[in-house]
XYZ file of C-alpha atoms in Angstrom:
109
model
C -15.905 -7.477 -19.849
C -14.790 -8.470 -16.502
C -12.220 -7.438 -14.887
C -9.845 -9.845 -15.985
C -9.677 -9.636 -19.901
C -9.219 -5.280 -18.412
C -6.666 -6.375 -16.605
C -5.129 -8.947 -19.519
C -5.425 -5.788 -22.146
C -3.468 -3.206 -20.053
C -0.859 -6.047 -19.162
C -0.294 -6.531 -22.775
C 0.193 -3.178 -23.642
C 2.881 -2.701 -20.560
C 4.688 -5.818 -22.056
C 4.687 -5.028 -25.225
C 6.500 -1.615 -24.620
C 9.047 -3.194 -22.394
C 9.859 -5.481 -24.698
C 11.244 -2.231 -26.927
C 7.881 -1.608 -28.604
C 6.867 2.306 -28.064
C 4.169 1.921 -30.209
C 2.019 -0.980 -29.806
C -0.920 -1.164 -31.915
C -4.624 -3.393 -31.740
C -3.376 -5.488 -33.566
C 0.179 -6.091 -31.054
C -2.133 -6.337 -27.947
C -4.323 -9.050 -30.014
C -1.540 -10.464 -30.967
C -0.170 -11.452 -27.717
C -3.369 -12.326 -26.923
C -3.894 -14.714 -28.881
C -0.501 -16.088 -28.296
C -1.349 -16.968 -24.567
C -4.949 -18.670 -25.466
C -6.710 -14.935 -24.854
C -9.767 -13.173 -27.620
C -9.345 -9.774 -27.405
C -12.570 -7.426 -26.946
C -12.256 -5.356 -29.592
C -14.858 -2.772 -29.048
C -12.640 -1.997 -24.877
C -9.532 -2.769 -26.293
C -10.047 -0.045 -29.161
C -11.544 2.282 -26.101
C -8.264 2.210 -24.739
C -6.740 2.639 -27.575
C -8.502 5.651 -27.642
C -7.520 6.664 -23.765
C -3.974 6.404 -23.887
C -3.316 7.528 -27.858
C -0.772 10.421 -28.187
C 0.973 9.545 -24.344
C 4.301 7.992 -23.176
C 4.228 4.611 -20.499
C 6.057 7.542 -18.349
C 2.575 9.884 -18.948
C 0.499 7.536 -18.018
C 2.326 6.078 -14.894
C 2.784 9.517 -14.032
C -1.225 10.258 -15.003
C -2.172 7.602 -13.031
C 0.057 8.084 -9.474
C -1.381 11.584 -9.645
C -4.683 10.423 -9.610
C -4.108 7.452 -7.923
C -2.406 10.190 -4.627
C -5.759 12.192 -5.386
C -8.217 9.017 -4.269
C -8.521 7.774 -8.268
C -11.339 5.870 -7.558
C -11.973 5.503 -4.054
C -15.821 5.215 -4.119
C -15.156 1.706 -6.283
C -12.585 0.872 -3.277
C -15.206 2.035 -0.188
C -18.033 -0.693 -2.258
C -15.484 -3.652 -2.718
C -17.701 -6.787 -2.871
C -16.796 -9.978 -0.483
C -15.011 -12.653 -1.501
C -16.340 -16.527 -0.580
C -14.513 -15.936 3.252
C -16.580 -12.722 4.170
C -13.062 -11.104 3.103
C -11.776 -8.599 0.440
C -9.233 -9.368 -2.456
C -7.510 -5.621 -1.515
C -4.376 -6.827 -2.845
C -6.457 -7.236 -6.438
C -8.700 -4.295 -5.816
C -6.141 -2.186 -5.435
C -3.987 -3.100 -8.125
C -6.631 -4.137 -10.591
C -7.912 0.098 -9.435
C -4.389 1.341 -9.606
C -3.373 0.524 -12.585
C -7.223 1.534 -14.497
C -5.676 5.112 -12.810
C -3.172 4.376 -14.471
C -4.701 4.408 -17.739
C -7.552 5.743 -17.272
C -10.853 6.231 -16.099
C -12.892 5.921 -19.694
C -11.426 2.919 -20.593
C -14.362 0.720 -18.705
C -17.292 2.815 -19.565
């Protein structure tokens, strides 16, 4: 599964929380993504939901910030692939790593 779909799962979860749904379900996330023409990856979505079960959004953010301060997934940052112009997409890569750090390292495994 690509990084873009992982980000869409995470973004949908966060949007549902921000819209007042304190406990979004897999079905809620699937429905929101479907409204935008995106099909959720049910296996990865299940892993996401298992990794955040019983945690509030505030707890997830606090855990993620702590991981980021301790280096998070530094090995991935160090091994960024070059983009078409020979540079790195630092802003995008850092945002993805930061969001993944908030929601846990096990989500994409």
